[in-house]
Every structure is written in structure tokens, then in C-alpha cells.
PDB file of C-alpha atoms in Angstrom:
ATOM      1  CA  MET A   9    -107.615  20.636  79.283  1.00 80.00           C
ATOM      2  CA  GLU A  10    -109.234  23.968  80.367  1.00 81.00           C
ATOM      3  CA  MET A  11    -105.564  25.051  81.918  1.00 78.00           C
ATOM      4  CA  TYR A  12    -103.076  23.266  79.043  1.00 77.00           C
ATOM      5  CA  PHE A  13    -105.169  23.869  76.270  1.00 80.00           C
ATOM      6  CA  GLY A  14    -108.016  26.537  77.079  1.00 83.00           C
ATOM      7  CA  LEU A  15    -110.737  24.679  76.406  1.00 84.00           C
ATOM      8  CA  SER A  16    -114.344  25.410  78.198  1.00 88.00           C
ATOM      9  CA  MET A  17    -115.917  21.791  79.535  1.00 89.00           C
ATOM     10  CA  ALA A  18    -118.518  22.313  76.677  1.00 92.00           C
ATOM     11  CA  GLU A  19    -115.984  22.246  74.090  1.00 87.00           C
ATOM     12  CA  VAL A  20    -114.330  19.614  75.157  1.00 84.00           C
ATOM     13  CA  LEU A  21    -117.987  17.430  75.231  1.00 89.00           C
ATOM     14  CA  THR A  22    -118.450  18.709  71.642  1.00 90.00           C
ATOM     15  CA  GLY A  23    -115.288  16.954  70.449  1.00 85.00           C
ATOM     16  CA  CYS A  24    -112.859  20.295  69.955  1.00 84.00           C
ATOM     17  CA  VAL A  25    -110.311  17.705  71.572  1.00 83.00           C
ATOM     18  CA  GLU A  26    -109.814  16.109  68.278  1.00 84.00           C
ATOM     19  CA  GLN A  27    -108.527  19.372  66.449  1.00 85.00           C
ATOM     20  CA  LEU A  28    -105.951  19.773  69.035  1.00 82.00           C
ATOM     21  CA  PRO A  29    -102.291  18.992  67.908  1.00 85.00           C
ATOM     22  CA  ALA A  30    -102.059  15.108  68.196  1.00 84.00           C
ATOM     23  CA  ASP A  31     -98.103  15.586  69.711  1.00 87.00           C
ATOM     24  CA  GLU A  32     -99.216  18.006  72.126  1.00 83.00           C
ATOM     25  CA  LEU A  33    -102.315  15.277  73.237  1.00 82.00           C
ATOM     26  CA  SER A  34     -99.710  12.502  73.299  1.00 84.00           C
ATOM     27  CA  SER A  35     -97.046  14.249  75.099  1.00 83.00           C
ATOM     28  CA  LEU A  36     -99.698  15.180  77.645  1.00 83.00           C
ATOM     29  CA  GLN A  37    -101.124  11.488  77.851  1.00 85.00           C
ATOM     30  CA  SER A  38     -97.591  10.106  78.153  1.00 84.00           C
ATOM     31  CA  ARG A  39     -96.755  12.776  80.960  1.00 83.00           C
ATOM     32  CA  LEU A  40     -99.558  12.191  83.131  1.00 85.00           C
ATOM     33  CA  LEU A  41     -99.602   8.200  82.475  1.00 88.00           C
ATOM     34  CA  LYS A  42     -96.122   8.200  84.012  1.00 86.00           C
ATOM     35  CA  GLY A  43     -97.115   9.813  86.856  1.00 86.00           C
ATOM     36  CA  GLU A  44     -95.806  12.978  86.830  1.00 88.00           C
ATOM     37  CA  PRO A  45     -98.084  15.444  88.997  1.00 88.00           C
ATOM     38  CA  VAL A  46    -100.498  17.130  87.445  1.00 89.00           C
ATOM     39  CA  GLN A  47     -99.489  20.809  88.644  1.00 92.00           C
ATOM     40  CA  TYR A  48     -95.591  19.999  87.017  1.00 91.00           C
ATOM     41  CA  VAL A  49     -97.248  19.449  83.709  1.00 90.00           C
ATOM     42  CA  LEU A  50     -99.588  22.379  83.914  1.00 90.00           C
ATOM     43  CA  GLY A  51     -96.753  24.396  85.681  1.00 92.00           C
ATOM     44  CA  CYS A  52     -98.863  25.691  87.908  1.00 93.00           C
ATOM     45  CA  ALA A  53    -100.951  25.163  91.469  1.00 95.00           C
ATOM     46  CA  GLU A  54    -103.437  26.679  93.175  1.00 94.00           C
ATOM     47  CA  PHE A  55    -102.729  28.141  96.640  1.00 97.00           C
ATOM     48  CA  PHE A  56    -104.499  30.132  98.921  1.00 97.00           C
ATOM     49  CA  GLY A  57    -106.938  31.330  96.062  1.00 94.00           C
ATOM     50  CA  ARG A  58    -103.894  32.276  94.307  1.00 96.00           C
ATOM     51  CA  ARG A  59    -101.927  30.402  90.999  1.00 95.00           C
ATOM     52  CA  PHE A  60     -98.111  29.955  91.881  1.00 97.00           C
ATOM     53  CA  HIS A  61     -95.892  28.554  89.172  1.00 96.00           C
ATOM     54  CA  VAL A  62     -94.112  25.021  90.066  1.00 96.00           C
ATOM     55  CA  ALA A  63     -91.789  23.321  88.236  1.00 93.00           C
ATOM     56  CA  PRO A  64     -89.677  20.039  89.634  1.00 90.00           C
ATOM     57  CA  GLY A  65     -87.269  21.137  92.033  1.00 87.00           C
ATOM     58  CA  VAL A  66     -90.059  22.676  94.229  1.00 93.00           C
ATOM     59  CA  LEU A  67     -92.495  20.990  96.120  1.00 91.00           C
ATOM     60  CA  ILE A  68     -96.232  21.325  95.258  1.00 92.00           C
ATOM     61  CA  PRO A  69     -97.880  23.421  97.693  1.00 95.00           C
ATOM     62  CA  ARG A  70    -100.637  21.437  99.814  1.00 93.00           C
ATOM     63  CA  PRO A  71    -103.727  22.483 101.391  1.00 94.00           C
ATOM     64  CA  GLU A  72    -102.252  21.858 104.670  1.00 95.00           C
ATOM     65  CA  THR A  73     -99.734  24.701 104.312  1.00 97.00           C
ATOM     66  CA  GLU A  74    -102.780  26.987 103.561  1.00 97.00           C
ATOM     67  CA  GLU A  75    -103.613  25.989 107.020  1.00 97.00           C
ATOM     68  CA  LEU A  76    -100.311  27.238 108.418  1.00 98.00           C
ATOM     69  CA  CYS A  77    -100.999  30.416 106.492  1.00 97.00           C
ATOM     70  CA  ARG A  78    -104.280  31.243 108.405  1.00 96.00           C
ATOM     71  CA  TRP A  79    -103.647  30.653 111.324  1.00 96.00           C
ATOM     72  CA  ILE A  80    -100.375  33.154 110.729  1.00 95.00           C
ATOM     73  CA  LEU A  81    -102.778  35.602 109.596  1.00 94.00           C
ATOM     74  CA  ASP A  82    -105.521  34.826 112.201  1.00 92.00           C
ATOM     75  CA  ASP A  83    -103.424  34.661 115.425  1.00 89.00           C
ATOM     76  CA  ASP A  84    -101.562  38.428 113.745  1.00 76.00           C
ATOM     77  CA  ARG A  85    -105.139  39.618 113.577  1.00 64.00           C
ATOM     78  CA  ARG A  86    -106.178  38.587 117.232  1.00 58.00           C
ATOM     79  CA  ASP A  87    -102.533  39.344 118.672  1.00 54.00           C
ATOM     80  CA  ARG A  88    -100.535  42.480 117.533  1.00 59.00           C
ATOM     81  CA  HIS A  89     -99.179  44.000 114.651  1.00 57.00           C
ATOM     82  CA  HIS A  90     -96.029  42.007 113.357  1.00 66.00           C
ATOM     83  CA  ASP A  91     -93.748  43.964 110.605  1.00 86.00           C
ATOM     84  CA  SER A  92     -91.016  41.546 109.588  1.00 94.00           C
ATOM     85  CA  ILE A  93     -91.774  38.083 108.609  1.00 96.00           C
ATOM     86  CA  LEU A  94     -88.922  35.191 107.749  1.00 97.00           C
ATOM     87  CA  ASP A  95     -89.879  32.125 105.669  1.00 98.00           C
ATOM     88  CA  ILE A  96     -87.319  29.528 106.056  1.00 97.00           C
ATOM     89  CA  GLY A  97     -87.345  26.647 102.996  1.00 96.00           C
ATOM     90  CA  THR A  98     -89.538  28.786 100.802  1.00 97.00           C
ATOM     91  CA  GLY A  99     -89.455  26.463  98.068  1.00 96.00           C
ATOM     92  CA  SER A 100     -92.327  28.039  95.291  1.00 97.00           C
ATOM     93  CA  GLY A 101     -92.434  30.870  97.910  1.00 98.00           C
ATOM     94  CA  CYS A 102     -95.641  30.201  98.567  1.00 98.00           C
ATOM     95  CA  ILE A 103     -95.823  30.864 102.272  1.00 98.00           C
ATOM     96  CA  ALA A 104     -94.013  34.048 101.794  1.00 98.00           C
ATOM     97  CA  CYS A 105     -96.060  35.480  98.990  1.00 98.00           C
ATOM     98  CA  THR A 106     -99.238  34.575 100.543  1.00 98.00           C
ATOM     99  CA  LEU A 107     -98.411  36.474 103.963  1.00 96.00           C
ATOM    100  CA  ALA A 108     -96.783  39.530 101.810  1.00 97.00           C
ATOM    101  CA  ALA A 109     -99.807  39.607  99.409  1.00 97.00           C
ATOM    102  CA  GLU A 110    -102.355  39.407 102.743  1.00 95.00           C
ATOM    103  CA  ARG A 111    -100.006  41.724 105.272  1.00 93.00           C
ATOM    104  CA  PRO A 112     -98.735  44.386 102.745  1.00 92.00           C
ATOM    105  CA  HIS A 113     -97.431  46.477 105.802  1.00 90.00           C
ATOM    106  CA  ALA A 114     -94.515  43.836 106.721  1.00 93.00           C
ATOM    107  CA  GLU A 115     -91.248  43.194 105.604  1.00 95.00           C
ATOM    108  CA  VAL A 116     -90.923  39.946 104.372  1.00 97.00           C
ATOM    109  CA  SER A 117     -88.004  37.649 104.009  1.00 97.00           C
ATOM    110  CA  ALA A 118     -87.572  34.108 102.274  1.00 98.00           C
ATOM    111  CA  TRP A 119     -84.353  32.167 102.124  1.00 97.00           C
ATOM    112  CA  ASP A 120     -83.796  28.730 100.703  1.00 96.00           C
ATOM    113  CA  ILE A 121     -80.810  26.620 100.013  1.00 94.00           C
ATOM    114  CA  ALA A 122     -81.422  26.267  96.123  1.00 94.00           C
ATOM    115  CA  GLU A 123     -80.703  28.517  93.133  1.00 95.00           C
ATOM    116  CA  LYS A 124     -83.371  26.894  91.384  1.00 94.00           C
ATOM    117  CA  ALA A 125     -86.210  27.638  93.780  1.00 96.00           C
ATOM    118  CA  LEU A 126     -85.164  30.728  94.803  1.00 97.00           C
ATOM    119  CA  SER A 127     -85.502  31.741  91.049  1.00 97.00           C
ATOM    120  CA  ILE A 128     -89.400  30.185  91.038  1.00 97.00           C
ATOM    121  CA  ALA A 129     -90.246  31.685  94.323  1.00 98.00           C
ATOM    122  CA  ALA A 130     -88.792  35.079  92.796  1.00 98.00           C
ATOM    123  CA  ASP A 131     -90.708  34.804  89.623  1.00 97.00           C
ATOM    124  CA  ASN A 132     -94.015  33.642  91.699  1.00 98.00           C
ATOM    125  CA  ALA A 133     -93.522  37.338  94.172  1.00 98.00           C
ATOM    126  CA  GLN A 134     -93.666  39.000  90.839  1.00 98.00           C
ATOM    127  CA  GLN A 135     -96.569  37.338  89.167  1.00 96.00           C
ATOM    128  CA  THR A 136     -98.338  37.954  93.005  1.00 97.00           C
ATOM    129  CA  GLY A 137     -97.280  41.521  92.950  1.00 97.00           C
ATOM    130  CA  VAL A 138     -95.681  41.387  96.369  1.00 98.00           C
ATOM    131  CA  HIS A 139     -92.260  42.449  97.052  1.00 97.00           C
ATOM    132  CA  VAL A 140     -90.075  39.249  98.938  1.00 98.00           C
ATOM    133  CA  ASN A 141     -86.499  39.806 100.102  1.00 97.00           C
ATOM    134  CA  PHE A 142     -85.197  36.226  98.713  1.00 98.00           C
ATOM    135  CA  SER A 143     -81.805  35.263  99.582  1.00 96.00           C
ATOM    136  CA  ARG A 144     -79.757  31.970  99.396  1.00 96.00           C
ATOM    137  CA  VAL A 145     -78.764  30.268 102.824  1.00 95.00           C
ATOM    138  CA  ASP A 146     -78.231  26.909 104.270  1.00 94.00           C
ATOM    139  CA  ILE A 147     -80.070  27.003 107.900  1.00 94.00           C
ATOM    140  CA  LEU A 148     -77.806  23.997 108.959  1.00 92.00           C
ATOM    141  CA  ARG A 149     -74.599  26.152 108.606  1.00 91.00           C
ATOM    142  CA  PRO A 150     -73.893  28.532 111.040  1.00 80.00           C
ATOM    143  CA  VAL A 151     -76.177  31.142 110.295  1.00 83.00           C
ATOM    144  CA  PRO A 152     -75.168  35.102 111.733  1.00 81.00           C
ATOM    145  CA  PRO A 153     -78.029  37.099 112.795  1.00 83.00           C
ATOM    146  CA  LEU A 154     -79.004  38.647 109.719  1.00 76.00           C
ATOM    147  CA  GLY A 155     -82.534  40.210 110.814  1.00 78.00           C
ATOM    148  CA  VAL A 156     -84.537  40.725 113.856  1.00 89.00           C
ATOM    149  CA  TRP A 157     -87.848  39.132 113.417  1.00 95.00           C
ATOM    150  CA  SER A 158     -91.191  39.519 114.704  1.00 94.00           C
ATOM    151  CA  THR A 159     -92.645  36.010 112.829  1.00 96.00           C
ATOM    152  CA  ILE A 160     -90.410  32.936 111.833  1.00 97.00           C
ATOM    153  CA  VAL A 161     -92.277  30.408 109.761  1.00 98.00           C
ATOM    154  CA  SER A 162     -91.042  27.003 108.247  1.00 98.00           C
ATOM    155  CA  ASN A 163     -92.140  24.206 106.211  1.00 96.00           C
ATOM    156  CA  PRO A 164     -89.252  22.020 106.614  1.00 94.00           C
ATOM    157  CA  PRO A 165     -87.804  19.149 105.125  1.00 89.00           C
ATOM    158  CA  TYR A 166     -89.432  16.169 107.954  1.00 81.00           C
ATOM    159  CA  ILE A 167     -89.935  13.035 106.481  1.00 81.00           C
ATOM    160  CA  CYS A 168     -87.808   9.875 107.707  1.00 76.00           C
ATOM    161  CA  GLN A 169     -86.077   7.889 104.759  1.00 73.00           C
ATOM    162  CA  LYS A 170     -87.773   4.961 106.299  1.00 77.00           C
ATOM    163  CA  GLU A 171     -91.638   6.774 105.577  1.00 74.00           C
ATOM    164  CA  GLN A 172     -90.875   6.218 102.186  1.00 73.00           C
ATOM    165  CA  LEU A 173     -92.846   2.958 101.855  1.00 68.00           C
ATOM    166  CA  ASP A 174     -96.309   4.836 102.659  1.00 72.00           C
ATOM    167  CA  MET A 175     -95.213   7.315 100.426  1.00 65.00           C
ATOM    168  CA  ALA A 176     -97.037   7.778  96.756  1.00 72.00           C
ATOM    169  CA  PRO A 177     -95.335   7.372  93.921  1.00 72.00           C
ATOM    170  CA  HIS A 178     -95.754  10.371  92.290  1.00 67.00           C
ATOM    171  CA  VAL A 179     -94.305  11.713  95.304  1.00 65.00           C
ATOM    172  CA  LEU A 180     -90.898   9.829  95.154  1.00 62.00           C
ATOM    173  CA  GLN A 181     -90.684   9.882  91.467  1.00 67.00           C
ATOM    174  CA  HIS A 182     -90.895  13.992  90.896  1.00 61.00           C
ATOM    175  CA  GLU A 183     -90.672  15.862  93.971  1.00 63.00           C
ATOM    176  CA  PRO A 184     -87.431  17.252  95.086  1.00 74.00           C
ATOM    177  CA  HIS A 185     -85.847  14.624  97.821  1.00 68.00           C
ATOM    178  CA  GLN A 186     -83.859  17.864  99.489  1.00 71.00           C
ATOM    179  CA  ALA A 187     -87.261  19.660 100.308  1.00 67.00           C
ATOM    180  CA  LEU A 188     -88.599  16.016 101.777  1.00 68.00           C
ATOM    181  CA  PHE A 189     -86.391  14.013 103.691  1.00 73.00           C
ATOM    182  CA  VAL A 190     -84.626  14.124 106.621  1.00 78.00           C
ATOM    183  CA  PRO A 191     -81.958  11.086 108.108  1.00 79.00           C
ATOM    184  CA  ASP A 192     -83.605   8.722 110.335  1.00 79.00           C
ATOM    185  CA  ASP A 193     -81.710   9.016 113.263  1.00 85.00           C
ATOM    186  CA  ASP A 194     -82.339  12.908 113.335  1.00 89.00           C
ATOM    187  CA  PRO A 195     -85.844  13.456 112.338  1.00 90.00           C
ATOM    188  CA  LEU A 196     -85.708  16.943 114.218  1.00 95.00           C
ATOM    189  CA  LEU A 197     -82.474  17.960 112.247  1.00 93.00           C
ATOM    190  CA  PHE A 198     -84.710  21.358 110.720  1.00 95.00           C
ATOM    191  CA  TYR A 199     -86.468  22.093 113.552  1.00 97.00           C
ATOM    192  CA  ARG A 200     -83.331  22.018 115.708  1.00 96.00           C
ATOM    193  CA  ALA A 201     -81.569  24.293 113.518  1.00 95.00           C
ATOM    194  CA  ILE A 202     -84.326  26.639 112.455  1.00 97.00           C
ATOM    195  CA  ALA A 203     -85.329  27.240 116.438  1.00 97.00           C
ATOM    196  CA  SER A 204     -81.883  27.879 117.374  1.00 96.00           C
ATOM    197  CA  TYR A 205     -81.628  30.486 114.811  1.00 96.00           C
ATOM    198  CA  ALA A 206     -85.145  31.721 115.814  1.00 96.00           C
ATOM    199  CA  TRP A 207     -84.071  31.870 119.814  1.00 96.00           C
ATOM    200  CA  GLN A 208     -81.478  34.289 118.673  1.00 94.00           C
ATOM    201  CA  THR A 209     -83.402  36.801 116.208  1.00 95.00           C
ATOM    202  CA  LEU A 210     -87.356  37.226 117.030  1.00 95.00           C
ATOM    203  CA  LYS A 211     -87.991  39.773 119.026  1.00 92.00           C
ATOM    204  CA  ASP A 212     -89.364  40.057 122.567  1.00 90.00           C
ATOM    205  CA  ASP A 213     -92.809  37.644 122.387  1.00 87.00           C
ATOM    206  CA  GLY A 214     -91.876  36.911 118.916  1.00 93.00           C
ATOM    207  CA  ARG A 215     -93.779  33.720 116.963  1.00 95.00           C
ATOM    208  CA  LEU A 216     -92.283  30.903 115.503  1.00 97.00           C
ATOM    209  CA  PHE A 217     -94.484  28.418 113.310  1.00 98.00           C
ATOM    210  CA  PHE A 218     -93.767  25.260 112.027  1.00 98.00           C
ATOM    211  CA  GLU A 219     -95.574  22.945 109.757  1.00 97.00           C
ATOM    212  CA  LEU A 220     -94.759  19.416 111.812  1.00 96.00           C
ATOM    213  CA  ASN A 221     -94.476  15.630 110.711  1.00 94.00           C
ATOM    214  CA  PRO A 222     -96.942  14.371 112.975  1.00 94.00           C
ATOM    215  CA  LEU A 223     -95.106  11.413 113.909  1.00 93.00           C
ATOM    216  CA  TYR A 224     -92.848  13.790 116.000  1.00 95.00           C
ATOM    217  CA  ALA A 225     -94.827  16.858 116.878  1.00 97.00           C
ATOM    218  CA  ASN A 226     -94.643  16.033 120.625  1.00 97.00           C
ATOM    219  CA  ASP A 227     -90.957  15.753 119.957  1.00 97.00           C
ATOM    220  CA  VAL A 228     -90.599  19.306 118.479  1.00 97.00           C
ATOM    221  CA  ALA A 229     -92.655  21.009 121.413  1.00 98.00           C
ATOM    222  CA  ASN A 230     -90.623  19.260 123.712  1.00 98.00           C
ATOM    223  CA  MET A 231     -87.422  20.539 122.208  1.00 97.00           C
ATOM    224  CA  LEU A 232     -89.239  24.352 121.858  1.00 98.00           C
ATOM    225  CA  ASN A 233     -89.831  24.290 125.797  1.00 97.00           C
ATOM    226  CA  ALA A 234     -86.750  23.013 126.706  1.00 98.00           C
ATOM    227  CA  MET A 235     -84.792  25.761 124.414  1.00 97.00           C
ATOM    228  CA  GLY A 236     -87.191  28.116 126.300  1.00 97.00           C
ATOM    229  CA  PHE A 237     -89.681  28.799 124.309  1.00 98.00           C
ATOM    230  CA  THR A 238     -93.384  29.328 125.768  1.00 97.00           C
ATOM    231  CA  HIS A 239     -97.126  29.307 124.951  1.00 96.00           C
ATOM    232  CA  THR A 240     -96.332  26.101 122.842  1.00 98.00           C
ATOM    233  CA  VAL A 241     -99.270  24.940 120.804  1.00 98.00           C
ATOM    234  CA  ILE A 242    -100.010  22.269 118.529  1.00 98.00           C
ATOM    235  CA  ARG A 243    -102.863  22.452 116.035  1.00 98.00           C
ATOM    236  CA  LYS A 244    -104.457  19.885 113.805  1.00 97.00           C
ATOM    237  CA  ASP A 245    -104.894  19.719 110.350  1.00 96.00           C
ATOM    238  CA  GLN A 246    -107.947  19.346 108.318  1.00 94.00           C
ATOM    239  CA  PHE A 247    -107.077  15.212 108.022  1.00 94.00           C
ATOM    240  CA  ASP A 248    -106.894  15.507 112.473  1.00 97.00           C
ATOM    241  CA  LYS A 249    -103.055  14.876 111.951  1.00 96.00           C
ATOM    242  CA  GLU A 250    -101.095  17.194 114.303  1.00 98.00           C
ATOM    243  CA  ARG A 251     -99.697  19.377 111.701  1.00 97.00           C
ATOM    244  CA  PHE A 252     -98.817  22.746 113.091  1.00 98.00           C
ATOM    245  CA  ILE A 253     -97.018  24.558 115.784  1.00 98.00           C
ATOM    246  CA  LYS A 254     -96.541  27.415 117.077  1.00 98.00           C
ATOM    247  CA  THR A 255     -94.484  29.016 119.892  1.00 97.00           C
ATOM    248  CA  CYS A 256     -93.407  32.396 121.671  1.00 96.00           C
ATOM    249  CA  LYS A 257     -90.026  33.914 122.518  1.00 92.00           C
TER     250      LYS A 257
END
């Protein structure tokens, strides 16, 4: 009520809802009862203390991904100055815009395969007041070295098709499957492609961060180490799941 109609809690409790247009109330109720995520209904989601526009076609930002951003920023403070950041599979742009806002010295770029996602991400960059270089890139196709990066980060599709039975209906029915799923026979599809590109383009001692499917955390770590990356660290999220990984070139 507060975000959709601008009503305070006091106004809701004192009967102001009854004065709202009946057709708008009916539409809101219908969408929520059908299981549409409230973030899509409202058109926005909170992330890292900022409000991001979201709509069908981009994933709704999760609190776990805030933890990934915080790790990158904390590691940056403890370690060294990073001046070029690439976010692969940017979706709503929440990672790229957050890092650009928190590290204004950095040159931040973000890629996605979906034009709609890039449009939403660009809108979020404008609303956040940051500059991000957005490009339409398919990381699964051969990608020439398009830059030299200090940090590459990605929250790629990582859910296998067979895991659908354990997923909430509102996610399956409303969020973009292209951003969620990978084939059952190749769960590391995007991790492998992104790591291969990172190996070509990261600066010496550059960092690669992933959000993980906990089922394949060790497999990703082994793959990265076999490729030649070093100082690989897996970190758990607030729900005690192995959700993130950092590695260095």
C-alpha cells in the first residue's frame, strides 16, 4: 500500500484504502493472488540500500547477491585499487550499478544477451546516478578480448533443469528462464565460458568473482584451479550455503 499507492501505515489502518479506485485495487489483488512477485507488481526491488527498477525479463535481485557485492568491495579495500570492472550477465544492472556507485573511480562495464535487460539496466544506472558501459554480448559465443579488467564478476545462470521441482512457483512462472537455467548435462556451462574469457583478459593478479550453485561449488573451484587460477576461495552466504567464489589470475 505504501509503495503502490503512497499510503502510510496510519492511513491504511484508518480506512483510506476504501477510498482508492476499485479497479486498481482489484488489479493489484489479482496479480498478487496469481503469485506474481511483489517486486514485479511494484516495479522495483531494494538492493544494497538503493531502489532498482525490475520487470519481467530480469531476475529480481536477491540478498545473497548483496553479499557478493560486499565481498568485492571489502576485498578491494583490503587489497589494492581496482580501476576496471566487468559484470557479465548484468540483468537489472544491480551489481554493476552498485559497484559503480561505491567505487566512483572505477570504469565499470556490464554485458547481457537480452536487449530488455540492458534497457532496464541502463535505466537503473541513470536513476542511480552512475556511468556504466553497457553492451550486448553473448559470452557463450567466441568473444574477442574487449578490454583488460582488474575485476570480473558474474551471477550467471546456474540452476539445472532437474532442480525445478524444488523451486517456488512464483519464480518458475514469472522470472526469466534464460537467466536461471543451464542444461542438466553441463551445469558449469557459463562458469567455464566466463572463466575462459577472464583468463584471457584479466590483468596480472586480477580477480574473478562468481555467485554459485552450492551443488557445484567444488566443481567450479576445481575447474578454476585446473585452468591456472590461484588463491581460490569459496565463501558461504547468510543461509550457510556455499554461494560465492573468488579466484585470482
